[in-house]
């Protein structure tokens, strides 16, 4: 028999209370029962996004909401800036290019955070910029970007600030309204304790002005349709009803814990994970580490892919390796959503057993002990 521990930065484990909701009979979506769920979800999402504005729900993975942000804000001749700190920052540029635009891209070395001063400088030189695209927590490297500072810079210009908070929402502090983030997108399977299948978008008034004028083609993703249907507590097309019901439950759970307490808990787990990594003689990878995933350099002479595979197949513990240029070079362990302190200990125990078998030399138990010390 094997028990499965999902410690990947998406999907993440789902609490039993939420799984139980997924086993309920399917509701029809044009009913007052669904309207009640819709209202609970809308209110709960506003709480998690820290916004007074509406948050809309699509039936898609997170990338769908990223595409929605692009097609609802931009027009064919717009100037767009992408600030890329890794694979997900690059995805913004890929989506924009898919619609025929050529964005300017400011890239940093992977593992580093975006430099707000570089964005400020770019916007001074390019005052006609229509939108700036950034990533909250760059899941591919484990870095968090300073959205508060970036928000202040972009708010002083005509550009709309668009944020991918797909892995950060719920785990890393994000105050959508206070930080003047115009468009924030996220999805269900990372910090929100749900399976994949829902994505979210929230727009500020400045973003709505751009959305009214946007001329990129769109149909399913059109937020104006979402806004209209929301007046009737509905979505324009069939929602993922079961996931909606489960989301209402997950949001209730988050509200009862409070976001602030969740943020503090993930920070503690992130610090514990970094202590554990260092105690094993391994270097953390991210220069400005986020709270929701810890990235670590694979020790010399060991294949990163082998660590991930052995942990999953022999111990039932799933972590992630590196993506694209970091393939084989880093490992990533998540502490977001329903991942809790004992899960981190299980992760480190499995990591140590795996490293030992792969011939890496370290003091047995050192990583687990360091994690215990921080989490006790
Ligand atoms: C997971 C993730 C995505 C992609 O989301 P999908 O749900 O796989 O489409 C995008 N951005 C970030 C930062 C992510 O962590």
JSON list of N, CA, C and O in Angstrom, two decimals, residues 46-73:
[
{"chain": "A", "resi": 46, "resn": "UNK", "atom": "N", "xyz": [-13.26, 37.83, -3.12]},
{"chain": "A", "resi": 46, "resn": "UNK", "atom": "CA", "xyz": [-12.91, 39.23, -2.82]},
{"chain": "A", "resi": 46, "resn": "UNK", "atom": "C", "xyz": [-12.03, 39.28, -1.57]},
{"chain": "A", "resi": 46, "resn": "UNK", "atom": "O", "xyz": [-11.09, 40.07, -1.50]},
{"chain": "A", "resi": 47, "resn": "UNK", "atom": "N", "xyz": [-12.37, 38.44, -0.60]},
{"chain": "A", "resi": 47, "resn": "UNK", "atom": "CA", "xyz": [-11.58, 38.39, 0.64]},
{"chain": "A", "resi": 47, "resn": "UNK", "atom": "C", "xyz": [-10.14, 37.94, 0.33]},
{"chain": "A", "resi": 47, "resn": "UNK", "atom": "O", "xyz": [-9.17, 38.55, 0.80]},
{"chain": "A", "resi": 48, "resn": "UNK", "atom": "N", "xyz": [-10.01, 36.91, -0.47]},
{"chain": "A", "resi": 48, "resn": "UNK", "atom": "CA", "xyz": [-8.68, 36.36, -0.74]},
{"chain": "A", "resi": 48, "resn": "UNK", "atom": "C", "xyz": [-7.85, 37.30, -1.63]},
{"chain": "A", "resi": 48, "resn": "UNK", "atom": "O", "xyz": [-6.65, 37.43, -1.46]},
{"chain": "A", "resi": 49, "resn": "UNK", "atom": "N", "xyz": [-8.51, 37.97, -2.59]},
{"chain": "A", "resi": 49, "resn": "UNK", "atom": "CA", "xyz": [-7.80, 38.92, -3.46]},
{"chain": "A", "resi": 49, "resn": "UNK", "atom": "C", "xyz": [-7.60, 40.28, -2.77]},
{"chain": "A", "resi": 49, "resn": "UNK", "atom": "O", "xyz": [-6.93, 41.14, -3.32]},
{"chain": "A", "resi": 50, "resn": "UNK", "atom": "N", "xyz": [-8.24, 40.47, -1.62]},
{"chain": "A", "resi": 50, "resn": "UNK", "atom": "CA", "xyz": [-8.20, 41.77, -0.93]},
{"chain": "A", "resi": 50, "resn": "UNK", "atom": "C", "xyz": [-8.66, 42.88, -1.88]},
{"chain": "A", "resi": 50, "resn": "UNK", "atom": "O", "xyz": [-7.93, 43.84, -2.15]},
{"chain": "A", "resi": 51, "resn": "UNK", "atom": "N", "xyz": [-9.87, 42.70, -2.41]},
{"chain": "A", "resi": 51, "resn": "UNK", "atom": "CA", "xyz": [-10.40, 43.68, -3.35]},
{"chain": "A", "resi": 51, "resn": "UNK", "atom": "C", "xyz": [-11.87, 43.95, -3.10]},
{"chain": "A", "resi": 51, "resn": "UNK", "atom": "O", "xyz": [-12.60, 43.06, -2.62]},
{"chain": "A", "resi": 52, "resn": "UNK", "atom": "N", "xyz": [-12.28, 45.14, -3.44]},
{"chain": "A", "resi": 52, "resn": "UNK", "atom": "CA", "xyz": [-13.71, 45.49, -3.43]},
{"chain": "A", "resi": 52, "resn": "UNK", "atom": "C", "xyz": [-14.30, 45.21, -4.81]},
{"chain": "A", "resi": 52, "resn": "UNK", "atom": "O", "xyz": [-15.51, 45.24, -4.99]},
{"chain": "A", "resi": 53, "resn": "UNK", "atom": "N", "xyz": [-13.43, 44.99, -5.78]},
{"chain": "A", "resi": 53, "resn": "UNK", "atom": "CA", "xyz": [-13.89, 44.75, -7.16]},
{"chain": "A", "resi": 53, "resn": "UNK", "atom": "C", "xyz": [-14.38, 43.31, -7.33]},
{"chain": "A", "resi": 53, "resn": "UNK", "atom": "O", "xyz": [-14.19, 42.46, -6.47]},
{"chain": "A", "resi": 54, "resn": "UNK", "atom": "N", "xyz": [-15.01, 43.06, -8.48]},
{"chain": "A", "resi": 54, "resn": "UNK", "atom": "CA", "xyz": [-15.50, 41.71, -8.74]},
{"chain": "A", "resi": 54, "resn": "UNK", "atom": "C", "xyz": [-14.35, 40.77, -9.11]},
{"chain": "A", "resi": 54, "resn": "UNK", "atom": "O", "xyz": [-13.34, 41.20, -9.66]},
{"chain": "A", "resi": 55, "resn": "UNK", "atom": "N", "xyz": [-14.54, 39.50, -8.81]},
{"chain": "A", "resi": 55, "resn": "UNK", "atom": "CA", "xyz": [-13.62, 38.46, -9.26]},
{"chain": "A", "resi": 55, "resn": "UNK", "atom": "C", "xyz": [-14.45, 37.46, -10.05]},
{"chain": "A", "resi": 55, "resn": "UNK", "atom": "O", "xyz": [-15.50, 37.03, -9.58]},
{"chain": "A", "resi": 56, "resn": "UNK", "atom": "N", "xyz": [-14.02, 37.14, -11.27]},
{"chain": "A", "resi": 56, "resn": "UNK", "atom": "CA", "xyz": [-14.77, 36.20, -12.11]},
{"chain": "A", "resi": 56, "resn": "UNK", "atom": "C", "xyz": [-14.06, 34.86, -12.20]},
{"chain": "A", "resi": 56, "resn": "UNK", "atom": "O", "xyz": [-12.84, 34.79, -12.06]},
{"chain": "A", "resi": 57, "resn": "UNK", "atom": "N", "xyz": [-14.86, 33.82, -12.42]},
{"chain": "A", "resi": 57, "resn": "UNK", "atom": "CA", "xyz": [-14.35, 32.45, -12.40]},
{"chain": "A", "resi": 57, "resn": "UNK", "atom": "C", "xyz": [-14.55, 31.80, -13.77]},
{"chain": "A", "resi": 57, "resn": "UNK", "atom": "O", "xyz": [-15.68, 31.73, -14.27]},
{"chain": "A", "resi": 58, "resn": "UNK", "atom": "N", "xyz": [-13.48, 31.34, -14.37]},
{"chain": "A", "resi": 58, "resn": "UNK", "atom": "CA", "xyz": [-13.55, 30.57, -15.62]},
{"chain": "A", "resi": 58, "resn": "UNK", "atom": "C", "xyz": [-13.33, 29.08, -15.34]},
{"chain": "A", "resi": 58, "resn": "UNK", "atom": "O", "xyz": [-12.71, 28.73, -14.34]},
{"chain": "A", "resi": 59, "resn": "UNK", "atom": "N", "xyz": [-13.84, 28.24, -16.24]},
{"chain": "A", "resi": 59, "resn": "UNK", "atom": "CA", "xyz": [-13.53, 26.81, -16.18]},
{"chain": "A", "resi": 59, "resn": "UNK", "atom": "C", "xyz": [-12.27, 26.60, -17.03]},
{"chain": "A", "resi": 59, "resn": "UNK", "atom": "O", "xyz": [-12.37, 26.37, -18.24]},
{"chain": "A", "resi": 60, "resn": "UNK", "atom": "N", "xyz": [-11.11, 26.72, -16.41]},
{"chain": "A", "resi": 60, "resn": "UNK", "atom": "CA", "xyz": [-9.86, 26.52, -17.14]},
{"chain": "A", "resi": 60, "resn": "UNK", "atom": "C", "xyz": [-8.72, 26.40, -16.15]},
{"chain": "A", "resi": 60, "resn": "UNK", "atom": "O", "xyz": [-8.90, 26.66, -14.96]},
{"chain": "A", "resi": 61, "resn": "UNK", "atom": "N", "xyz": [-7.55, 26.06, -16.63]},
{"chain": "A", "resi": 61, "resn": "UNK", "atom": "CA", "xyz": [-6.36, 26.13, -15.77]},
{"chain": "A", "resi": 61, "resn": "UNK", "atom": "C", "xyz": [-5.95, 27.61, -15.70]},
{"chain": "A", "resi": 61, "resn": "UNK", "atom": "O", "xyz": [-6.55, 28.47, -16.34]},
{"chain": "A", "resi": 62, "resn": "UNK", "atom": "N", "xyz": [-4.90, 27.89, -14.96]},
{"chain": "A", "resi": 62, "resn": "UNK", "atom": "CA", "xyz": [-4.48, 29.28, -14.74]},
{"chain": "A", "resi": 62, "resn": "UNK", "atom": "C", "xyz": [-4.12, 30.01, -16.02]},
{"chain": "A", "resi": 62, "resn": "UNK", "atom": "O", "xyz": [-4.40, 31.21, -16.17]},
{"chain": "A", "resi": 63, "resn": "UNK", "atom": "N", "xyz": [-3.53, 29.30, -16.96]},
{"chain": "A", "resi": 63, "resn": "UNK", "atom": "CA", "xyz": [-3.11, 29.92, -18.22]},
{"chain": "A", "resi": 63, "resn": "UNK", "atom": "C", "xyz": [-4.30, 30.52, -18.96]},
{"chain": "A", "resi": 63, "resn": "UNK", "atom": "O", "xyz": [-4.16, 31.53, -19.67]},
{"chain": "A", "resi": 64, "resn": "UNK", "atom": "N", "xyz": [-5.48, 29.93, -18.81]},
{"chain": "A", "resi": 64, "resn": "UNK", "atom": "CA", "xyz": [-6.69, 30.49, -19.42]},
{"chain": "A", "resi": 64, "resn": "UNK", "atom": "C", "xyz": [-6.95, 31.90, -18.92]},
{"chain": "A", "resi": 64, "resn": "UNK", "atom": "O", "xyz": [-7.23, 32.81, -19.71]},
{"chain": "A", "resi": 65, "resn": "UNK", "atom": "N", "xyz": [-6.82, 32.10, -17.62]},
{"chain": "A", "resi": 65, "resn": "UNK", "atom": "CA", "xyz": [-7.05, 33.45, -17.07]},
{"chain": "A", "resi": 65, "resn": "UNK", "atom": "C", "xyz": [-5.94, 34.40, -17.51]},
{"chain": "A", "resi": 65, "resn": "UNK", "atom": "O", "xyz": [-6.17, 35.60, -17.68]},
{"chain": "A", "resi": 66, "resn": "UNK", "atom": "N", "xyz": [-4.73, 33.87, -17.72]},
{"chain": "A", "resi": 66, "resn": "UNK", "atom": "CA", "xyz": [-3.64, 34.72, -18.25]},
{"chain": "A", "resi": 66, "resn": "UNK", "atom": "C", "xyz": [-4.02, 35.20, -19.66]},
{"chain": "A", "resi": 66, "resn": "UNK", "atom": "O", "xyz": [-3.91, 36.38, -19.99]},
{"chain": "A", "resi": 67, "resn": "UNK", "atom": "N", "xyz": [-4.52, 34.26, -20.48]},
{"chain": "A", "resi": 67, "resn": "UNK", "atom": "CA", "xyz": [-4.94, 34.63, -21.83]},
{"chain": "A", "resi": 67, "resn": "UNK", "atom": "C", "xyz": [-6.10, 35.63, -21.76]},
{"chain": "A", "resi": 67, "resn": "UNK", "atom": "O", "xyz": [-6.15, 36.60, -22.53]},
{"chain": "A", "resi": 68, "resn": "UNK", "atom": "N", "xyz": [-7.02, 35.42, -20.81]},
{"chain": "A", "resi": 68, "resn": "UNK", "atom": "CA", "xyz": [-8.14, 36.34, -20.64]},
{"chain": "A", "resi": 68, "resn": "UNK", "atom": "C", "xyz": [-7.64, 37.75, -20.34]},
{"chain": "A", "resi": 68, "resn": "UNK", "atom": "O", "xyz": [-8.17, 38.74, -20.86]},
{"chain": "A", "resi": 69, "resn": "UNK", "atom": "N", "xyz": [-6.61, 37.85, -19.49]},
{"chain": "A", "resi": 69, "resn": "UNK", "atom": "CA", "xyz": [-6.06, 39.17, -19.15]},
{"chain": "A", "resi": 69, "resn": "UNK", "atom": "C", "xyz": [-5.50, 39.84, -20.40]},
{"chain": "A", "resi": 69, "resn": "UNK", "atom": "O", "xyz": [-5.73, 41.03, -20.64]},
{"chain": "A", "resi": 70, "resn": "UNK", "atom": "N", "xyz": [-4.80, 39.08, -21.21]},
{"chain": "A", "resi": 70, "resn": "UNK", "atom": "CA", "xyz": [-4.20, 39.64, -22.44]},
{"chain": "A", "resi": 70, "resn": "UNK", "atom": "C", "xyz": [-5.28, 40.12, -23.40]},
{"chain": "A", "resi": 70, "resn": "UNK", "atom": "O", "xyz": [-5.27, 41.26, -23.86]},
{"chain": "A", "resi": 71, "resn": "UNK", "atom": "N", "xyz": [-6.25, 39.25, -23.70]},
{"chain": "A", "resi": 71, "resn": "UNK", "atom": "CA", "xyz": [-7.22, 39.62, -24.76]},
{"chain": "A", "resi": 71, "resn": "UNK", "atom": "C", "xyz": [-8.24, 40.65, -24.30]},
{"chain": "A", "resi": 71, "resn": "UNK", "atom": "O", "xyz": [-8.84, 41.32, -25.13]},
{"chain": "A", "resi": 72, "resn": "UNK", "atom": "N", "xyz": [-8.41, 40.79, -23.00]},
{"chain": "A", "resi": 72, "resn": "UNK", "atom": "CA", "xyz": [-9.37, 41.79, -22.52]},
{"chain": "A", "resi": 72, "resn": "UNK", "atom": "C", "xyz": [-8.78, 43.18, -22.32]},
{"chain": "A", "resi": 72, "resn": "UNK", "atom": "O", "xyz": [-9.52, 44.15, -22.21]},
{"chain": "A", "resi": 73, "resn": "UNK", "atom": "N", "xyz": [-7.46, 43.25, -22.23]},
{"chain": "A", "resi": 73, "resn": "UNK", "atom": "CA", "xyz": [-6.83, 44.55, -21.98]},
{"chain": "A", "resi": 73, "resn": "UNK", "atom": "C", "xyz": [-6.19, 45.14, -23.24]},
{"chain": "A", "resi": 73, "resn": "UNK", "atom": "O", "xyz": [-6.29, 46.33, -23.50]}
]
